mmCIF file of C-alpha atoms in Angstrom:
data_model
loop_
_atom_site.group_PDB
_atom_site.id
_atom_site.type_symbol
_atom_site.label_atom_id
_atom_site.label_comp_id
_atom_site.label_asym_id
_atom_site.label_seq_id
_atom_site.Cartn_x
_atom_site.Cartn_y
_atom_site.Cartn_z
ATOM 1 C CA MET A 1080 -9.958 -19.945 -64.753
ATOM 2 C CA THR A 1081 -9.502 -16.917 -67.099
ATOM 3 C CA THR A 1082 -11.282 -13.859 -65.648
ATOM 4 C CA ALA A 1083 -12.333 -10.489 -66.840
ATOM 5 C CA PHE A 1084 -13.305 -7.771 -64.489
ATOM 6 C CA LEU A 1085 -16.236 -5.522 -65.531
ATOM 7 C CA PHE A 1086 -16.897 -2.039 -64.278
ATOM 8 C CA PRO A 1087 -20.408 -0.552 -64.265
ATOM 9 C CA GLY A 1088 -21.639 2.715 -65.866
ATOM 10 C CA GLN A 1089 -24.206 5.394 -65.072
ATOM 11 C CA GLY A 1090 -27.484 4.174 -63.887
ATOM 12 C CA SER A 1091 -26.019 1.673 -61.438
ATOM 13 C CA GLN A 1092 -25.773 4.391 -58.688
ATOM 14 C CA SER A 1093 -27.877 4.272 -55.521
ATOM 15 C CA VAL A 1094 -27.781 6.016 -52.172
ATOM 16 C CA GLY A 1095 -25.742 3.926 -49.772
ATOM 17 C CA MET A 1096 -23.423 2.401 -52.387
ATOM 18 C CA GLY A 1097 -20.005 1.758 -50.907
ATOM 19 C CA ALA A 1098 -21.104 2.207 -47.326
ATOM 20 C CA GLY A 1099 -20.745 -1.496 -46.481
ATOM 21 C CA LEU A 1100 -17.246 -1.554 -47.909
ATOM 22 C CA ALA A 1101 -16.276 1.554 -46.004
ATOM 23 C CA ASP A 1102 -17.595 0.206 -42.759
ATOM 24 C CA ALA A 1103 -15.689 -3.029 -43.132
ATOM 25 C CA PHE A 1104 -12.365 -2.053 -44.727
ATOM 26 C CA ALA A 1105 -9.855 0.764 -44.142
ATOM 27 C CA SER A 1106 -8.643 0.286 -47.717
ATOM 28 C CA ALA A 1107 -12.054 1.299 -48.992
ATOM 29 C CA ARG A 1108 -12.198 4.282 -46.768
ATOM 30 C CA GLU A 1109 -8.835 5.379 -48.150
ATOM 31 C CA VAL A 1110 -10.220 5.390 -51.647
ATOM 32 C CA PHE A 1111 -13.267 7.395 -50.807
ATOM 33 C CA ALA A 1112 -11.117 9.902 -48.827
ATOM 34 C CA GLU A 1113 -8.730 10.340 -51.762
ATOM 35 C CA VAL A 1114 -11.584 10.944 -54.162
ATOM 36 C CA ASP A 1115 -13.086 13.481 -51.782
ATOM 37 C CA GLU A 1116 -9.816 15.293 -51.562
ATOM 38 C CA ALA A 1117 -9.161 15.272 -55.298
ATOM 39 C CA LEU A 1118 -12.608 16.779 -55.988
ATOM 40 C CA GLY A 1119 -12.756 19.208 -53.063
ATOM 41 C CA GLN A 1120 -16.250 17.888 -52.076
ATOM 42 C CA HIS A 1121 -17.816 15.440 -49.697
ATOM 43 C CA LEU A 1122 -18.808 12.985 -52.375
ATOM 44 C CA PHE A 1123 -18.778 9.976 -50.079
ATOM 45 C CA LYS A 1124 -21.135 11.652 -47.719
ATOM 46 C CA LEU A 1125 -23.461 12.176 -50.696
ATOM 47 C CA MET A 1126 -22.989 8.547 -51.730
ATOM 48 C CA ARG A 1127 -23.846 7.298 -48.249
ATOM 49 C CA GLU A 1128 -26.699 9.667 -47.338
ATOM 50 C CA GLY A 1129 -28.039 11.223 -50.517
ATOM 51 C CA PRO A 1130 -30.207 13.046 -51.507
ATOM 52 C CA GLU A 1131 -30.688 10.747 -54.564
ATOM 53 C CA ASP A 1132 -31.315 13.621 -56.936
ATOM 54 C CA GLN A 1133 -27.920 15.047 -56.218
ATOM 55 C CA LEU A 1134 -26.174 11.675 -56.479
ATOM 56 C CA THR A 1135 -27.882 11.125 -59.910
ATOM 57 C CA LEU A 1136 -26.409 14.296 -61.374
ATOM 58 C CA THR A 1137 -23.963 13.233 -64.080
ATOM 59 C CA GLU A 1138 -21.085 15.101 -62.550
ATOM 60 C CA ASN A 1139 -21.521 13.368 -59.230
ATOM 61 C CA ALA A 1140 -22.642 9.859 -60.332
ATOM 62 C CA GLN A 1141 -19.610 9.345 -62.650
ATOM 63 C CA PRO A 1142 -16.874 9.785 -60.087
ATOM 64 C CA ALA A 1143 -18.947 8.171 -57.353
ATOM 65 C CA LEU A 1144 -19.454 4.962 -59.390
ATOM 66 C CA MET A 1145 -15.752 4.934 -60.207
ATOM 67 C CA ALA A 1146 -14.911 5.277 -56.508
ATOM 68 C CA VAL A 1147 -16.942 2.285 -55.540
ATOM 69 C CA SER A 1148 -15.438 0.178 -58.245
ATOM 70 C CA VAL A 1149 -11.864 1.112 -57.418
ATOM 71 C CA ALA A 1150 -12.537 0.643 -53.668
ATOM 72 C CA THR A 1151 -13.805 -2.775 -54.330
ATOM 73 C CA ALA A 1152 -10.675 -3.627 -56.460
ATOM 74 C CA ARG A 1153 -8.393 -2.187 -53.724
ATOM 75 C CA VAL A 1154 -10.178 -4.292 -51.070
ATOM 76 C CA LEU A 1155 -9.807 -7.405 -53.175
ATOM 77 C CA LYS A 1156 -6.042 -6.778 -53.529
ATOM 78 C CA ARG A 1157 -5.266 -5.502 -50.019
ATOM 79 C CA GLU A 1158 -7.490 -7.780 -47.916
ATOM 80 C CA PHE A 1159 -7.936 -10.930 -50.051
ATOM 81 C CA ASP A 1160 -4.824 -11.012 -52.254
ATOM 82 C CA VAL A 1161 -6.889 -10.923 -55.474
ATOM 83 C CA ASP A 1162 -5.277 -8.620 -57.957
ATOM 84 C CA VAL A 1163 -7.029 -7.147 -60.975
ATOM 85 C CA ALA A 1164 -3.548 -7.246 -62.706
ATOM 86 C CA ALA A 1165 -3.797 -11.036 -62.758
ATOM 87 C CA ALA A 1166 -6.988 -11.004 -64.901
ATOM 88 C CA SER A 1167 -7.011 -11.513 -68.617
ATOM 89 C CA PHE A 1168 -8.909 -8.276 -69.418
ATOM 90 C CA VAL A 1169 -10.755 -5.356 -67.879
ATOM 91 C CA ALA A 1170 -13.696 -3.562 -69.487
ATOM 92 C CA GLY A 1171 -16.108 -0.849 -68.337
ATOM 93 C CA HIS A 1172 -19.343 0.450 -69.645
ATOM 94 C CA SER A 1173 -19.011 4.094 -70.727
ATOM 95 C CA LEU A 1174 -17.643 5.849 -67.586
ATOM 96 C CA GLY A 1175 -16.742 2.407 -66.288
ATOM 97 C CA GLU A 1176 -13.906 2.346 -68.853
ATOM 98 C CA TYR A 1177 -12.267 5.008 -66.646
ATOM 99 C CA SER A 1178 -12.794 2.768 -63.573
ATOM 100 C CA ALA A 1179 -11.243 -0.128 -65.454
ATOM 101 C CA LEU A 1180 -8.253 1.890 -66.468
ATOM 102 C CA CYS A 1181 -7.663 3.132 -62.904
ATOM 103 C CA ALA A 1182 -8.013 -0.316 -61.422
ATOM 104 C CA ALA A 1183 -5.558 -1.608 -64.018
ATOM 105 C CA GLY A 1184 -2.952 1.010 -63.067
ATOM 106 C CA ALA A 1185 -3.250 3.208 -66.228
ATOM 107 C CA ILE A 1186 -4.463 6.406 -64.598
ATOM 108 C CA PRO A 1187 -4.071 7.375 -60.888
ATOM 109 C CA LEU A 1188 -7.141 7.496 -58.690
ATOM 110 C CA ALA A 1189 -7.159 11.255 -58.024
ATOM 111 C CA GLU A 1190 -6.635 11.992 -61.682
ATOM 112 C CA THR A 1191 -9.447 9.607 -62.606
ATOM 113 C CA ALA A 1192 -11.807 11.294 -60.270
ATOM 114 C CA ARG A 1193 -11.051 14.741 -61.639
ATOM 115 C CA LEU A 1194 -11.392 13.510 -65.253
ATOM 116 C CA LEU A 1195 -14.804 12.000 -64.537
ATOM 117 C CA LYS A 1196 -15.977 15.180 -62.807
ATOM 118 C CA THR A 1197 -14.928 17.130 -65.880
ATOM 119 C CA ARG A 1198 -16.564 14.528 -68.186
ATOM 120 C CA GLY A 1199 -19.830 14.674 -66.293
ATOM 121 C CA GLN A 1200 -19.962 18.474 -66.327
ATOM 122 C CA ALA A 1201 -19.004 18.643 -70.023
ATOM 123 C CA MET A 1202 -21.605 16.030 -71.059
ATOM 124 C CA GLN A 1203 -24.216 17.892 -69.068
ATOM 125 C CA LYS A 1204 -23.419 21.259 -70.685
ATOM 126 C CA ALA A 1205 -23.067 19.947 -74.273
ATOM 127 C CA VAL A 1206 -26.726 20.009 -75.163
ATOM 128 C CA PRO A 1207 -29.415 22.323 -73.796
ATOM 129 C CA VAL A 1208 -31.948 20.607 -71.574
ATOM 130 C CA GLY A 1209 -34.874 19.360 -73.619
ATOM 131 C CA LYS A 1210 -33.161 19.401 -76.966
ATOM 132 C CA GLY A 1211 -31.850 15.815 -76.698
ATOM 133 C CA ALA A 1212 -33.322 12.465 -75.783
ATOM 134 C CA MET A 1213 -32.440 8.730 -75.363
ATOM 135 C CA ALA A 1214 -34.702 5.700 -75.672
ATOM 136 C CA SER A 1215 -34.220 1.996 -74.826
ATOM 137 C CA LEU A 1216 -35.348 -0.460 -77.423
ATOM 138 C CA ILE A 1217 -36.190 -3.755 -75.743
ATOM 139 C CA GLY A 1218 -37.889 -7.032 -76.420
ATOM 140 C CA PRO A 1219 -37.122 -10.326 -78.172
ATOM 141 C CA LYS A 1220 -37.283 -8.744 -81.698
ATOM 142 C CA THR A 1221 -34.748 -6.068 -80.751
ATOM 143 C CA ASP A 1222 -31.396 -6.585 -82.400
ATOM 144 C CA LEU A 1223 -28.809 -4.278 -83.900
ATOM 145 C CA ALA A 1224 -30.305 -4.365 -87.338
ATOM 146 C CA LEU A 1225 -33.762 -3.271 -85.974
ATOM 147 C CA ALA A 1226 -32.072 -0.518 -83.903
ATOM 148 C CA GLU A 1227 -30.138 0.764 -86.879
ATOM 149 C CA ALA A 1228 -33.329 0.887 -88.943
ATOM 150 C CA ALA A 1229 -35.089 2.814 -86.227
ATOM 151 C CA ALA A 1230 -32.201 5.222 -85.880
ATOM 152 C CA ALA A 1231 -32.079 5.679 -89.639
ATOM 153 C CA ALA A 1232 -35.743 6.719 -89.658
ATOM 154 C CA GLY A 1233 -35.040 9.181 -86.807
ATOM 155 C CA ALA A 1234 -32.048 10.570 -88.720
ATOM 156 C CA GLU A 1235 -34.436 11.753 -91.405
ATOM 157 C CA VAL A 1236 -35.450 14.631 -89.136
ATOM 158 C CA GLY A 1237 -32.327 15.127 -87.005
ATOM 159 C CA VAL A 1238 -29.360 13.478 -85.305
ATOM 160 C CA CYS A 1239 -30.157 9.943 -84.157
ATOM 161 C CA VAL A 1240 -27.803 7.051 -83.654
ATOM 162 C CA VAL A 1241 -27.374 3.779 -81.784
ATOM 163 C CA ALA A 1242 -25.608 4.741 -78.565
ATOM 164 C CA ASN A 1243 -25.336 1.590 -76.531
ATOM 165 C CA ASP A 1244 -25.407 -1.868 -78.023
ATOM 166 C CA ASN A 1245 -25.894 -3.522 -74.660
ATOM 167 C CA ASN A 1246 -27.191 -7.021 -75.607
ATOM 168 C CA ALA A 1247 -29.766 -8.529 -77.903
ATOM 169 C CA GLY A 1248 -33.061 -7.192 -76.598
ATOM 170 C CA ASN A 1249 -31.538 -4.088 -75.021
ATOM 171 C CA ILE A 1250 -30.211 -1.298 -77.347
ATOM 172 C CA VAL A 1251 -30.219 2.409 -76.644
ATOM 173 C CA ILE A 1252 -30.669 5.159 -79.226
ATOM 174 C CA SER A 1253 -29.690 8.824 -78.723
ATOM 175 C CA GLY A 1254 -30.009 12.148 -80.477
ATOM 176 C CA GLU A 1255 -32.254 15.181 -80.944
ATOM 177 C CA LYS A 1256 -35.672 14.778 -79.327
ATOM 178 C CA ALA A 1257 -37.724 14.957 -82.498
ATOM 179 C CA ALA A 1258 -35.447 12.428 -84.191
ATOM 180 C CA VAL A 1259 -35.603 9.963 -81.261
ATOM 181 C CA ASP A 1260 -39.378 10.302 -81.155
ATOM 182 C CA ARG A 1261 -39.467 9.373 -84.879
ATOM 183 C CA ALA A 1262 -37.108 6.424 -84.177
ATOM 184 C CA ILE A 1263 -39.365 5.238 -81.324
ATOM 185 C CA GLU A 1264 -42.378 5.116 -83.741
ATOM 186 C CA LYS A 1265 -40.312 3.118 -86.253
ATOM 187 C CA ALA A 1266 -39.041 0.747 -83.630
ATOM 188 C CA LYS A 1267 -42.588 0.016 -82.520
ATOM 189 C CA GLU A 1268 -43.506 -0.602 -86.116
ATOM 190 C CA LEU A 1269 -40.726 -3.119 -86.336
ATOM 191 C CA GLY A 1270 -41.855 -4.965 -83.218
ATOM 192 C CA ALA A 1271 -39.734 -3.593 -80.481
ATOM 193 C CA ARG A 1272 -40.827 -1.944 -77.252
ATOM 194 C CA ALA A 1273 -39.431 1.562 -76.896
ATOM 195 C CA ILE A 1274 -39.063 3.320 -73.562
ATOM 196 C CA PRO A 1275 -37.880 7.003 -73.366
ATOM 197 C CA LEU A 1276 -35.090 7.293 -70.751
ATOM 198 C CA ASN A 1277 -35.090 9.902 -68.008
ATOM 199 C CA VAL A 1278 -31.634 11.301 -68.790
ATOM 200 C CA SER A 1279 -30.284 14.782 -68.653
ATOM 201 C CA ALA A 1280 -28.494 14.692 -72.029
ATOM 202 C CA PRO A 1281 -28.221 12.556 -75.180
ATOM 203 C CA PHE A 1282 -25.087 10.639 -74.441
ATOM 204 C CA HIS A 1283 -22.911 8.781 -77.028
ATOM 205 C CA CYS A 1284 -24.053 10.649 -80.067
ATOM 206 C CA PRO A 1285 -22.608 13.422 -82.326
ATOM 207 C CA LEU A 1286 -24.398 16.126 -80.200
ATOM 208 C CA MET A 1287 -21.767 15.392 -77.486
ATOM 209 C CA GLN A 1288 -18.962 16.784 -79.653
ATOM 210 C CA PRO A 1289 -18.400 19.782 -77.333
ATOM 211 C CA ALA A 1290 -17.904 17.394 -74.421
ATOM 212 C CA ALA A 1291 -15.489 15.265 -76.556
ATOM 213 C CA ASP A 1292 -13.475 18.496 -77.257
ATOM 214 C CA ARG A 1293 -13.349 19.259 -73.537
ATOM 215 C CA MET A 1294 -12.171 15.756 -72.766
ATOM 216 C CA ALA A 1295 -9.483 15.994 -75.418
ATOM 217 C CA GLU A 1296 -8.150 19.037 -73.551
ATOM 218 C CA ALA A 1297 -8.402 17.395 -70.205
ATOM 219 C CA LEU A 1298 -6.782 14.070 -71.251
ATOM 220 C CA ALA A 1299 -3.943 15.865 -73.027
ATOM 221 C CA GLY A 1300 -2.426 16.785 -69.748
ATOM 222 C CA VAL A 1301 -2.742 13.298 -68.162
ATOM 223 C CA THR A 1302 0.002 10.737 -68.044
ATOM 224 C CA ILE A 1303 -1.518 7.400 -69.041
ATOM 225 C CA ALA A 1304 0.385 4.073 -68.381
ATOM 226 C CA ALA A 1305 -0.186 0.754 -70.161
ATOM 227 C CA PRO A 1306 -2.947 -0.977 -68.274
ATOM 228 C CA THR A 1307 -2.373 -4.401 -66.766
ATOM 229 C CA PRO A 1308 -4.358 -6.309 -67.855
ATOM 230 C CA PRO A 1309 -5.479 -4.894 -71.306
ATOM 231 C CA VAL A 1310 -8.584 -2.820 -71.457
ATOM 232 C CA VAL A 1311 -11.277 -3.878 -73.933
ATOM 233 C CA ALA A 1312 -12.314 -0.467 -75.276
ATOM 234 C CA ASN A 1313 -15.928 0.558 -75.809
ATOM 235 C CA VAL A 1314 -15.214 2.081 -79.234
ATOM 236 C CA THR A 1315 -13.406 -0.863 -80.755
ATOM 237 C CA ALA A 1316 -14.575 -3.847 -78.674
ATOM 238 C CA ARG A 1317 -10.977 -4.958 -78.695
ATOM 239 C CA PRO A 1318 -8.121 -5.038 -76.133
ATOM 240 C CA GLU A 1319 -5.788 -2.096 -76.014
ATOM 241 C CA THR A 1320 -2.643 -1.331 -73.945
ATOM 242 C CA GLU A 1321 -1.003 1.489 -75.908
ATOM 243 C CA PRO A 1322 -1.341 4.743 -73.888
ATOM 244 C CA GLU A 1323 -1.808 7.153 -76.820
ATOM 245 C CA ALA A 1324 -4.412 4.863 -78.363
ATOM 246 C CA ILE A 1325 -6.300 4.742 -75.049
ATOM 247 C CA ARG A 1326 -6.193 8.599 -74.806
ATOM 248 C CA ARG A 1327 -7.676 8.840 -78.344
ATOM 249 C CA LEU A 1328 -10.313 6.167 -77.641
ATOM 250 C CA LEU A 1329 -11.508 7.902 -74.462
ATOM 251 C CA VAL A 1330 -12.167 11.052 -76.514
ATOM 252 C CA GLU A 1331 -13.959 9.117 -79.270
ATOM 253 C CA GLN A 1332 -16.004 7.297 -76.646
ATOM 254 C CA VAL A 1333 -17.921 10.526 -75.720
ATOM 255 C CA THR A 1334 -19.683 10.669 -79.109
ATOM 256 C CA GLY A 1335 -19.146 6.948 -80.122
ATOM 257 C CA ARG A 1336 -21.172 3.856 -79.570
ATOM 258 C CA VAL A 1337 -20.685 1.685 -76.543
ATOM 259 C CA ARG A 1338 -20.107 -1.685 -78.203
ATOM 260 C CA TRP A 1339 -20.781 -3.701 -75.075
ATOM 261 C CA ARG A 1340 -22.352 -6.756 -76.696
ATOM 262 C CA GLU A 1341 -19.386 -7.075 -79.041
ATOM 263 C CA SER A 1342 -16.935 -6.544 -76.197
ATOM 264 C CA VAL A 1343 -18.277 -9.245 -74.033
ATOM 265 C CA ALA A 1344 -18.761 -11.616 -76.897
ATOM 266 C CA TRP A 1345 -15.057 -11.104 -78.011
ATOM 267 C CA MET A 1346 -13.785 -11.729 -74.475
ATOM 268 C CA ALA A 1347 -15.958 -14.865 -74.183
ATOM 269 C CA GLY A 1348 -14.879 -16.066 -77.605
ATOM 270 C CA GLU A 1349 -11.449 -15.084 -78.976
ATOM 271 C CA GLY A 1350 -10.427 -13.783 -75.552
ATOM 272 C CA GLY A 1351 -10.997 -17.195 -73.868
ATOM 273 C CA VAL A 1352 -12.635 -15.684 -70.734
ATOM 274 C CA GLY A 1353 -14.289 -18.251 -68.558
ATOM 275 C CA ARG A 1354 -15.677 -15.913 -65.810
ATOM 276 C CA PHE A 1355 -16.994 -12.347 -65.785
ATOM 277 C CA VAL A 1356 -16.734 -10.481 -62.502
ATOM 278 C CA GLU A 1357 -18.523 -7.197 -62.111
ATOM 279 C CA ILE A 1358 -17.062 -5.082 -59.271
ATOM 280 C CA GLY A 1359 -18.708 -1.923 -58.018
ATOM 281 C CA ALA A 1360 -22.324 -0.833 -57.630
ATOM 282 C CA GLY A 1361 -25.246 -2.924 -58.859
ATOM 283 C CA LYS A 1362 -25.544 -5.983 -61.069
ATOM 284 C CA VAL A 1363 -26.484 -4.505 -64.467
ATOM 285 C CA LEU A 1364 -23.379 -5.800 -66.354
ATOM 286 C CA THR A 1365 -23.762 -9.308 -64.821
ATOM 287 C CA GLY A 1366 -27.217 -9.531 -66.317
ATOM 288 C CA MET A 1367 -25.951 -8.351 -69.668
ATOM 289 C CA ALA A 1368 -23.025 -10.825 -69.675
ATOM 290 C CA LYS A 1369 -25.359 -13.707 -68.877
ATOM 291 C CA ARG A 1370 -27.529 -12.780 -71.905
ATOM 292 C CA ILE A 1371 -24.543 -12.258 -74.297
ATOM 293 C CA ALA A 1372 -22.463 -15.277 -73.142
ATOM 294 C CA PRO A 1373 -24.658 -17.669 -71.176
ATOM 295 C CA GLU A 1374 -22.073 -20.375 -71.243
ATOM 296 C CA VAL A 1375 -19.660 -18.183 -69.188
ATOM 297 C CA GLU A 1376 -19.941 -17.794 -65.394
ATOM 298 C CA SER A 1377 -20.956 -14.255 -64.454
ATOM 299 C CA LEU A 1378 -21.150 -12.714 -60.954
ATOM 300 C CA SER A 1379 -21.088 -9.417 -59.171
ATOM 301 C CA LEU A 1380 -19.102 -8.283 -56.165
ATOM 302 C CA ASN A 1381 -20.819 -5.622 -54.000
ATOM 303 C CA THR A 1382 -20.708 -6.594 -50.380
ATOM 304 C CA PRO A 1383 -17.914 -7.623 -47.984
ATOM 305 C CA GLU A 1384 -19.487 -11.102 -47.793
ATOM 306 C CA GLU A 1385 -19.447 -11.510 -51.599
ATOM 307 C CA LEU A 1386 -15.801 -10.386 -51.768
ATOM 308 C CA GLU A 1387 -14.838 -12.928 -49.064
ATOM 309 C CA ALA A 1388 -16.734 -15.729 -50.723
ATOM 310 C CA PHE A 1389 -15.112 -14.912 -54.107
ATOM 311 C CA ALA A 1390 -11.608 -14.871 -52.660
ATOM 312 C CA ARG A 1391 -12.223 -18.209 -50.929
ATOM 313 C CA GLY A 1392 -13.699 -19.795 -54.040
#
């Protein structure tokens, strides 16, 4: 069966994530130790014990989520002889794209951890607290056309764009607070529910340009190899293996839309994927994949028991 591995993004973090893997497998402990050393902080202790408000900080959540995903991939390979390289594609949601690239051999683990620490700090600093906002548009009437119309209404008073096209019924808008508030009103008029998100900054919108500039600097000094398998990029929703294109897309991703619905639909359609496997913390992407491509098997691997069952199956 053709498989694509999916790597979760921010919001999937929780205190205790990765602890079961670390307790069961030396290969997972190696990953967490290497990330701690690369960052010069006790990140795994924070992941295991909290406090939650510290783990949720963007600069901590991003490398932490990557560490759990890469630890899961390493355990799969080392303990169960299941290699990400044998899959058809990898894809990650926002920061998860870095996890995917690391697991596919494109960027070394320590470098990936440092890049995500920088990315988290840069995204946090790009917009003063309170100036930006994000909102989730949900419900059966919510589709991309509705979200675009709501964002256009918001854009009449400030920056407002569609940030995450997750799946039909779940689309996120981002921008200046007054503009997002106007977009929320419009979305409700059009029949969607709109929920303001408790986020520290307006991600994936033009206000993040300072963070994109910072990531361009950081990525310029990084050697990127061709990933095996190809990564389906957030910005294009198509597979990519060329290192310089990947570098450019990672910069564009900071201000650009996460085209997740299109990415999963492409993999399930033209890509011929018959199974989506989410590896890392939580099950958010598994739920999205089931809604986007219900005909394709979708599952998540979090625990030692799930990894063993997957390897046997």
